[in-house]
Short mmCIF file of C-alpha atoms in Angstrom, two decimals:
data_model
loop_
_atom_site.label_atom_id
_atom_site.label_comp_id
_atom_site.label_asym_id
_atom_site.label_seq_id
_atom_site.Cartn_x
_atom_site.Cartn_y
_atom_site.Cartn_z
CA MET A 1 60.87 127.07 133.29
CA PRO A 2 63.36 129.38 131.56
CA ARG A 3 62.80 132.79 133.23
CA TRP A 4 63.90 134.94 130.37
CA ARG A 5 61.05 133.58 128.19
CA MET A 6 58.45 134.17 130.83
CA PRO A 7 55.91 136.90 129.99
CA ILE A 8 57.14 140.15 131.51
CA CYS A 9 54.27 141.98 133.01
CA ALA A 10 53.22 143.65 136.32
CA SER A 11 50.66 141.94 138.23
CA ALA A 12 47.09 143.31 138.73
CA ALA A 13 47.80 143.56 142.41
CA LEU A 14 50.75 145.88 141.98
CA ALA A 15 48.51 148.18 139.68
CA ALA A 16 45.79 148.19 142.18
CA ALA A 17 48.25 149.15 144.91
CA GLY A 18 49.34 152.14 142.98
CA LEU A 19 52.89 150.69 142.70
CA LEU A 20 53.40 151.05 138.87
CA LEU A 21 55.47 154.08 139.39
CA SER A 22 57.05 156.38 136.91
CA GLY A 23 59.29 159.22 136.83
CA CYS A 24 63.12 159.91 137.11
CA ALA A 25 63.31 160.81 140.73
CA ASN A 26 66.60 159.88 142.46
CA PRO A 27 66.29 156.93 144.73
CA SER A 28 65.65 157.68 148.44
CA VAL A 29 68.64 157.23 150.59
CA GLY A 30 68.30 154.07 152.74
CA SER A 31 69.91 153.13 155.81
CA ALA A 32 72.21 150.30 157.00
CA ASN A 33 71.99 151.43 160.67
CA ASP A 34 69.02 149.33 161.54
CA ASP A 35 69.09 146.76 164.31
CA PRO A 36 68.22 143.40 162.47
CA THR A 37 67.21 141.81 165.91
CA LYS A 38 64.28 144.31 166.18
CA PRO A 39 60.75 143.65 164.92
CA VAL A 40 60.41 144.68 161.27
CA THR A 41 58.41 143.74 158.09
CA LEU A 42 60.35 143.47 154.93
CA LYS A 43 58.84 143.82 151.36
CA PHE A 44 60.22 141.11 149.01
CA TRP A 45 59.45 141.34 145.31
CA HIS A 46 60.01 138.49 143.01
CA GLY A 47 59.15 137.17 139.57
CA TRP A 48 57.99 133.61 140.12
CA SER A 49 54.29 133.25 139.21
CA THR A 50 53.16 129.51 138.70
CA PRO A 51 51.51 128.07 141.73
CA GLY A 52 54.37 125.51 142.43
CA GLU A 53 56.89 128.28 142.25
CA VAL A 54 55.03 130.58 144.51
CA LYS A 55 54.53 127.91 147.02
CA ALA A 56 58.34 127.14 146.95
CA VAL A 57 59.07 130.85 147.64
CA ASP A 58 56.32 130.95 150.45
CA ASP A 59 57.93 127.82 151.91
CA SER A 60 61.29 129.46 151.85
CA ILE A 61 60.00 132.53 153.69
CA ASP A 62 58.39 130.28 156.34
CA ARG A 63 61.75 128.63 156.97
CA PHE A 64 63.32 132.12 157.22
CA GLU A 65 60.73 133.42 159.60
CA LYS A 66 61.20 130.45 161.95
CA LEU A 67 64.88 131.36 162.12
CA HIS A 68 64.24 135.04 162.56
CA PRO A 69 61.04 135.39 164.37
CA ASN A 70 61.37 139.27 164.63
CA ILE A 71 61.46 139.55 160.84
CA LYS A 72 58.18 139.27 158.90
CA VAL A 73 58.38 139.09 155.12
CA ARG A 74 55.68 140.22 152.79
CA ALA A 75 56.22 138.74 149.31
CA THR A 76 54.77 139.95 146.02
CA GLY A 77 55.32 137.73 143.04
CA ASN A 78 55.14 138.13 139.13
CA VAL A 79 56.94 141.42 139.30
CA SER A 80 58.83 142.69 136.16
CA ASP A 81 62.11 144.40 136.21
CA GLU A 82 60.43 147.53 134.84
CA THR A 83 58.12 147.71 137.82
CA VAL A 84 60.85 147.18 140.33
CA ASN A 85 63.06 149.85 138.68
CA GLN A 86 60.08 152.34 138.66
CA ALA A 87 59.47 151.72 142.30
CA LEU A 88 63.12 151.96 143.22
CA ARG A 89 63.46 155.29 141.36
CA ALA A 90 60.51 156.80 143.15
CA GLY A 91 61.52 155.25 146.56
CA GLY A 92 59.25 155.76 149.64
CA ASP A 93 57.48 153.39 151.85
CA LYS A 94 55.86 151.22 148.99
CA ALA A 95 59.17 150.34 147.47
CA PRO A 96 60.66 146.79 148.16
CA ASP A 97 63.39 146.12 150.66
CA VAL A 98 64.57 142.93 148.83
CA VAL A 99 64.35 142.34 145.12
CA SER A 100 65.18 139.36 142.76
CA SER A 101 65.37 139.33 138.99
CA PHE A 102 65.73 136.80 136.36
CA THR A 103 67.55 139.10 134.10
CA THR A 104 71.21 138.88 134.73
CA ASN A 105 71.92 141.09 131.80
CA ASN A 106 70.63 144.02 133.84
CA VAL A 107 73.12 143.62 136.74
CA GLY A 108 75.30 146.23 135.28
CA GLN A 109 72.45 148.79 135.45
CA TYR A 110 71.49 147.76 138.92
CA CYS A 111 75.10 148.26 140.15
CA ASP A 112 76.05 151.29 138.15
CA SER A 113 72.98 153.28 138.92
CA GLY A 114 73.12 152.62 142.68
CA MET A 115 69.60 151.47 142.82
CA TRP A 116 70.83 148.15 144.29
CA ALA A 117 73.12 148.31 147.42
CA ASP A 118 76.62 147.04 147.36
CA LEU A 119 76.59 143.81 149.39
CA ASP A 120 80.35 143.57 150.12
CA PRO A 121 80.08 145.55 153.39
CA PHE A 122 77.30 143.13 154.57
CA MET A 123 79.25 140.09 153.59
CA ARG A 124 82.33 141.42 155.54
CA LYS A 125 80.27 142.36 158.59
CA THR A 126 78.68 138.95 158.88
CA GLY A 127 81.78 136.74 157.78
CA LEU A 128 80.37 135.49 154.37
CA ASP A 129 83.23 134.64 152.02
CA LYS A 130 81.60 135.00 148.64
CA HIS A 131 84.57 133.26 146.79
CA LYS A 132 84.33 130.18 148.97
CA THR A 133 80.63 130.16 148.72
CA PHE A 134 79.74 130.77 145.06
CA PRO A 135 81.29 129.59 141.83
CA LYS A 136 83.21 132.32 139.80
CA THR A 137 80.97 132.39 136.90
CA LEU A 138 78.08 133.34 139.11
CA LEU A 139 79.90 135.95 140.92
CA ASP A 140 80.92 137.42 137.57
CA TYR A 141 77.21 138.05 136.44
CA THR A 142 76.15 139.30 139.84
CA SER A 143 78.73 142.12 140.01
CA TYR A 144 79.88 145.09 137.85
CA ARG A 145 83.28 146.65 137.88
CA GLY A 146 83.98 145.72 141.54
CA ASN A 147 80.46 146.50 142.78
CA GLN A 148 78.81 143.21 144.04
CA CYS A 149 75.29 144.55 144.15
CA ALA A 150 73.54 141.07 143.67
CA LEU A 151 74.11 137.51 144.66
CA PRO A 152 73.09 134.29 142.77
CA LEU A 153 69.69 132.83 143.77
CA LEU A 154 69.81 129.43 142.01
CA ALA A 155 71.16 129.14 138.33
CA ASP A 156 70.43 127.87 134.97
CA ALA A 157 72.93 125.80 132.92
CA PHE A 158 72.46 124.84 129.25
CA GLY A 159 73.31 121.49 127.90
CA MET A 160 72.41 119.23 125.06
CA TYR A 161 69.35 116.84 125.16
CA TYR A 162 69.58 113.93 122.89
CA ASN A 163 67.19 111.15 121.75
CA LYS A 164 68.98 107.87 122.56
CA ASP A 165 66.60 105.87 120.33
CA ALA A 166 67.42 107.98 117.39
CA TYR A 167 71.08 107.52 118.24
CA LYS A 168 70.75 103.79 118.33
CA LYS A 169 68.88 103.74 115.07
CA ALA A 170 71.50 105.73 113.39
CA GLY A 171 74.34 103.71 114.96
CA ILE A 172 75.71 106.58 116.93
CA GLU A 173 77.52 105.42 120.12
CA ARG A 174 78.02 108.61 122.05
CA PRO A 175 77.07 112.33 121.98
CA PRO A 176 79.47 114.57 120.01
CA ARG A 177 82.08 116.39 121.85
CA THR A 178 83.51 118.70 119.12
CA MET A 179 81.89 120.72 116.42
CA SER A 180 83.30 118.68 113.63
CA GLU A 181 81.64 115.61 115.39
CA PHE A 182 78.54 117.73 115.91
CA GLU A 183 78.17 118.44 112.13
CA GLU A 184 78.75 114.85 111.30
CA VAL A 185 76.23 113.41 113.83
CA SER A 186 73.55 116.04 112.99
CA GLU A 187 73.70 115.21 109.26
CA LYS A 188 73.62 111.44 110.16
CA LEU A 189 70.44 112.08 112.22
CA THR A 190 68.60 114.17 109.59
CA ILE A 191 65.93 112.31 107.68
CA ARG A 192 64.40 114.01 104.78
CA SER A 193 60.62 113.76 103.94
CA GLY A 194 60.01 114.95 100.39
CA GLY A 195 62.16 117.41 98.50
CA ASP A 196 62.24 120.31 100.86
CA SER A 197 60.90 118.95 104.09
CA TYR A 198 62.07 116.60 106.97
CA LYS A 199 60.95 113.84 109.14
CA GLN A 200 63.60 114.69 111.65
CA VAL A 201 66.67 116.97 111.94
CA GLY A 202 69.67 116.09 113.94
CA PHE A 203 70.05 119.64 115.51
CA MET A 204 68.04 122.74 114.42
CA PRO A 205 70.82 125.40 114.22
CA ASN A 206 68.45 128.28 113.41
CA PHE A 207 68.71 131.03 115.94
CA ARG A 208 64.96 131.77 116.22
CA PHE A 209 64.43 128.10 117.43
CA TYR A 210 63.47 127.87 121.04
CA GLN A 211 66.44 128.53 123.28
CA ASN A 212 68.93 128.79 120.30
CA SER A 213 69.66 132.42 120.80
CA PRO A 214 73.17 133.23 119.43
CA ASP A 215 74.56 134.23 122.82
CA ARG A 216 73.84 130.81 124.27
CA LEU A 217 75.61 128.93 121.40
CA PHE A 218 78.35 131.55 121.14
CA ALA A 219 79.38 130.70 124.78
CA GLN A 220 80.94 127.42 123.58
CA TRP A 221 83.70 129.52 122.05
CA GLY A 222 84.34 131.48 125.34
CA PRO A 223 84.09 134.93 123.60
CA ARG A 224 85.02 138.34 124.90
CA TYR A 225 82.31 140.96 124.19
CA PHE A 226 83.91 144.07 125.70
CA ASP A 227 87.46 145.45 126.06
CA ALA A 228 88.80 146.75 129.22
CA ASP A 229 87.10 150.14 128.57
CA GLY A 230 83.75 148.63 128.07
CA ASP A 231 83.73 149.12 124.42
CA SER A 232 82.32 146.42 122.10
CA ARG A 233 85.00 144.24 120.31
CA LEU A 234 83.16 141.67 118.41
CA ALA A 235 84.77 142.53 115.18
CA ASP A 236 88.16 141.95 116.83
CA GLU A 237 87.08 138.69 118.43
CA PRO A 238 88.41 135.81 116.30
CA SER A 239 85.83 133.37 117.77
CA ALA A 240 83.10 135.39 116.34
CA TYR A 241 84.08 134.53 112.74
CA LYS A 242 84.52 130.77 113.76
CA PHE A 243 81.20 130.84 115.43
CA PHE A 244 79.23 132.06 112.47
CA LYS A 245 81.29 129.79 110.05
CA THR A 246 80.46 126.76 112.26
CA THR A 247 76.73 127.49 112.44
CA ARG A 248 76.56 127.98 108.64
CA GLN A 249 78.16 124.58 108.18
CA LEU A 250 75.66 123.06 110.46
CA VAL A 251 72.92 124.49 108.37
CA GLU A 252 74.40 123.53 105.06
CA ALA A 253 75.05 119.96 106.40
CA GLN A 254 71.39 119.53 107.01
CA GLY A 255 69.89 120.99 103.89
CA GLY A 256 70.26 124.74 103.96
CA PHE A 257 68.58 127.62 105.76
CA ARG A 258 65.52 127.83 103.68
CA ASP A 259 64.30 124.22 104.15
CA LEU A 260 65.31 124.23 107.87
CA GLU A 261 63.43 127.43 108.39
CA LYS A 262 60.24 126.00 106.72
CA PHE A 263 60.49 122.88 108.97
CA ARG A 264 61.07 125.09 112.05
CA MET A 265 57.89 126.96 111.31
CA SER A 266 55.89 123.65 111.68
CA PHE A 267 57.13 123.14 115.21
CA GLY A 268 54.72 123.40 118.10
CA ASP A 269 55.13 125.76 121.09
CA GLU A 270 58.28 125.33 123.14
CA MET A 271 56.37 124.87 126.47
CA SER A 272 53.67 122.57 125.02
CA ASN A 273 53.52 118.92 124.40
CA GLN A 274 54.10 119.68 120.80
CA ASN A 275 57.70 120.75 121.62
CA ALA A 276 59.90 119.55 118.65
CA PHE A 277 62.25 117.43 120.65
CA LEU A 278 59.41 115.92 122.49
CA THR A 279 57.57 114.91 119.23
CA GLY A 280 60.79 113.53 117.67
CA LYS A 281 61.22 116.17 115.03
CA VAL A 282 64.54 117.21 116.50
CA ALA A 283 67.03 114.64 117.75
CA MET A 284 69.57 116.84 119.64
CA HIS A 285 68.41 120.01 121.51
CA LEU A 286 69.98 122.87 123.44
CA ASP A 287 68.00 123.54 126.60
CA GLY A 288 68.24 124.09 130.31
CA GLU A 289 67.96 121.90 133.23
CA TRP A 290 64.19 122.45 133.74
CA ARG A 291 63.45 120.51 130.42
CA GLY A 292 64.20 117.22 132.05
CA LEU A 293 61.33 117.69 134.44
CA MET A 294 59.03 118.58 131.68
CA LEU A 295 60.01 115.56 129.67
CA ASP A 296 59.22 113.31 132.52
CA GLU A 297 55.96 114.98 133.25
CA ALA A 298 55.07 114.77 129.60
CA LYS A 299 56.06 111.03 129.63
CA ALA A 300 58.36 111.26 126.43
CA GLY A 301 57.91 108.31 124.27
CA PHE A 302 61.68 107.69 123.75
CA ASP A 303 64.73 107.18 125.90
CA TRP A 304 66.70 110.54 126.26
CA GLY A 305 69.89 111.65 127.86
CA VAL A 306 71.85 114.92 128.55
CA ALA A 307 75.44 115.86 127.66
CA PRO A 308 77.34 119.18 127.46
CA LEU A 309 77.00 120.98 124.10
CA PRO A 310 80.03 120.33 121.77
CA VAL A 311 82.90 122.70 121.78
CA PRO A 312 85.23 124.11 118.90
CA ASP A 313 87.72 121.49 117.74
CA ASP A 314 90.63 123.77 118.69
CA GLN A 315 89.27 124.10 122.13
CA ALA A 316 88.50 120.27 122.85
CA ASP A 317 89.94 120.48 126.32
CA THR A 318 87.03 122.92 127.31
CA TYR A 319 84.37 120.17 126.68
CA GLY A 320 81.91 120.10 129.49
CA ARG A 321 81.24 123.88 129.38
CA GLY A 322 78.07 125.67 128.73
CA PHE A 323 76.18 128.78 129.05
CA ILE A 324 75.15 129.91 132.37
CA THR A 325 72.57 132.32 133.74
CA GLY A 326 70.19 132.53 136.66
CA THR A 327 68.10 134.49 139.20
CA VAL A 328 69.76 137.23 141.12
CA ALA A 329 68.84 138.85 144.51
CA GLY A 330 69.73 142.13 146.10
CA ILE A 331 68.85 144.94 148.48
CA ALA A 332 67.16 148.03 147.32
CA HIS A 333 69.34 151.24 147.94
CA SER A 334 66.16 152.95 149.24
CA SER A 335 65.51 150.42 152.00
CA LYS A 336 65.66 151.71 155.65
CA HIS A 337 66.04 148.16 156.89
CA GLN A 338 69.08 147.07 154.87
CA ASN A 339 70.64 144.91 157.81
CA ALA A 340 67.40 142.94 158.10
CA ALA A 341 67.15 142.78 154.40
CA TRP A 342 70.66 141.32 154.26
CA GLU A 343 69.55 138.61 156.58
CA LEU A 344 66.84 137.57 154.18
CA VAL A 345 69.20 137.82 151.07
CA ARG A 346 71.89 135.85 152.97
CA PHE A 347 69.45 133.14 153.89
CA LEU A 348 68.01 132.85 150.38
CA THR A 349 71.28 132.71 148.57
CA ALA A 350 73.80 131.23 151.02
CA ASP A 351 71.97 128.95 153.56
CA THR A 352 72.84 125.40 152.17
CA GLN A 353 69.62 123.66 153.34
CA GLN A 354 67.49 126.53 151.86
CA VAL A 355 69.30 126.51 148.49
CA VAL A 356 68.88 122.79 148.30
CA ALA A 357 65.21 122.72 149.17
CA PHE A 358 64.51 125.63 146.74
CA ALA A 359 66.53 123.89 143.97
CA ASN A 360 64.76 120.63 144.41
CA ALA A 361 61.35 122.41 144.51
CA ILE A 362 61.69 124.40 141.30
CA HIS A 363 64.27 122.16 139.55
CA ASN A 364 66.90 124.82 139.07
CA VAL A 365 70.66 124.39 139.64
CA PRO A 366 71.94 125.05 143.14
CA SER A 367 74.15 128.24 143.23
CA THR A 368 76.59 127.44 146.12
CA PHE A 369 79.56 125.01 146.37
CA ALA A 370 78.00 123.50 149.55
CA ALA A 371 74.62 122.99 147.96
CA LEU A 372 75.96 121.40 144.85
CA LYS A 373 77.61 118.77 146.98
CA SER A 374 74.56 118.11 149.33
CA PRO A 375 73.46 114.52 149.55
CA ASP A 376 69.92 115.90 149.88
CA LEU A 377 69.87 117.22 146.30
CA ASP A 378 67.75 115.44 143.62
CA ALA A 379 69.75 112.42 142.50
CA ASP A 380 68.45 112.30 139.06
CA PRO A 381 71.77 111.89 136.90
CA THR A 382 70.43 113.95 134.08
CA PHE A 383 69.75 116.89 136.53
CA ARG A 384 73.20 116.54 137.90
CA THR A 385 74.83 116.78 134.52
CA PHE A 386 73.88 120.41 134.66
CA PHE A 387 75.83 120.75 138.05
CA ASP A 388 79.03 119.75 136.25
CA ILE A 389 78.37 122.26 133.45
CA LEU A 390 77.83 125.02 136.08
CA GLU A 391 81.18 124.08 137.92
CA ASN A 392 83.25 123.88 134.62
CA LYS A 393 85.87 126.55 134.81
CA HIS A 394 85.26 127.29 131.03
CA SER A 395 81.53 127.79 131.25
CA LYS A 396 80.34 131.33 130.46
CA ALA A 397 77.71 133.80 131.48
CA LEU A 398 76.97 137.03 129.59
CA PRO A 399 78.96 139.90 130.84
CA PRO A 400 77.02 142.73 132.77
CA SER A 401 76.77 146.00 130.87
CA VAL A 402 75.27 149.37 131.78
CA ASN A 403 72.93 149.13 128.71
CA GLY A 404 71.51 145.87 130.19
CA GLY A 405 70.59 143.32 127.54
CA ALA A 406 70.41 145.79 124.65
CA TYR A 407 73.65 144.43 123.26
CA VAL A 408 72.27 141.01 123.32
CA VAL A 409 69.20 142.04 121.32
CA SER A 410 71.59 143.63 118.81
CA LEU A 411 73.60 140.57 118.49
CA MET A 412 70.40 138.54 117.92
CA ASP A 413 69.16 140.79 115.27
CA PHE A 414 72.52 140.67 113.59
CA ALA A 415 72.68 136.84 113.78
CA TYR A 416 69.23 136.58 112.20
CA GLY A 417 70.67 138.60 109.13
CA VAL A 418 73.73 136.49 109.03
CA GLU A 419 71.97 133.08 108.82
CA SER A 420 69.49 134.43 106.25
CA GLY A 421 72.16 135.74 104.02
CA ARG A 422 71.57 139.24 104.58
CA VAL A 423 75.08 140.13 105.79
CA PRO A 424 77.40 139.71 102.76
CA ASP A 425 80.51 141.12 104.48
CA LEU A 426 80.87 139.54 108.03
CA ARG A 427 83.68 141.74 109.14
CA LYS A 428 81.91 144.99 108.04
CA GLY A 429 78.78 143.73 109.69
CA LEU A 430 80.41 143.04 112.96
CA LYS A 431 82.16 146.52 112.94
CA LYS A 432 78.56 148.07 112.48
CA LEU A 433 77.35 145.94 115.26
CA ASP A 434 80.21 147.18 117.59
CA GLU A 435 79.27 150.77 116.68
CA GLN A 436 75.56 150.19 117.50
CA ILE A 437 76.35 148.52 120.79
CA ASP A 438 78.69 151.39 121.79
CA ALA A 439 76.12 153.99 120.87
CA ASP A 440 73.52 152.22 122.87
CA THR A 441 75.94 152.05 125.87
CA LEU A 442 76.83 155.78 125.58
CA GLN A 443 73.07 156.60 125.41
CA SER A 444 72.43 154.65 128.52
CA LYS A 445 74.95 156.69 130.52
CA SER A 446 73.51 159.94 129.49
#
């Protein structure tokens, strides 16, 4: 399930334990002088919440404890980033030792604030070569300005699901690879029902549709969000103008924003059996690797496939790329058992058998080179398509920022205005967006 769309709430257990902490106290100074071979109990906080996910986490801990009988792990699930940050600011015995987060956007804050410990010294001490272990894109979103304060703990890759039956009926032989082909195929697959409605759209381009947030679509252009000084540069990014022009063309080719938005409002919930792709209202759909498992469980009434999302015509050689995100794990700076905590982080993120078992259990993409090549991985070819997207050198993740995901929210609000016609001058609008992002960044540093 897409982690960033899960409800963000602290569990009742945390509230009862008095762990919903507040205040702006500096984090307690932890210790990396502990002996990881001595008996110790670690506190591990994570965000997984469904029974199957929690079981997969508990099974992982069981495997770890068998390898490290002196280390006991007490796990707490369904924990939000806000709760973790409050606990780490307060420090003390109730704070976690090891933490995980579904929000890669916040890595810049974790690293810059010092709340999460720098992991490079631990990797050097134990001989883990991060460049030989993890794909570069994943290392990029788990570090900030040279501080590797997190490591990837499975990944999510985005591709395009398509209805093979609809393709066959429309005489389409293969998925589109460029944006011009995408527009042509989308129009061909769109079936009207009355003057202003539809029976089916080829691709719903509206940014409020399920996973269609602008940052995920924009990744196909390989944009640069910030300059070397960390300032927003979207108004100076040529691909920003091409991106909005292409999405507008996709909208117009299928009937215009007003009619498409009206049709979108008729769709069922994304995570239900009334999902618009599952019910045949949308023939091509941007989504992550978890969707395949959900389609199988729902027994989709049509044949479907997965392919990379198309790329700009002038970047045809980058076809196969996609948007990448995932779960990250790190060590709390306040932990007094950082060497033992590192043993847990290293096991969860870099042990090949563990990464493969966890990936198969929750149907997320493995996050190490060795795990991606393991014969024990789920052999489903549609699932493996996302492995190729992850390993594509052109695939993109959002860059970390000290203002966390605030710049993404600003981009989303701006994109909503563009698609609905409320931004008459794109250049002026992008310049104003840059100013807003920079102001938010400055405020986060104060």
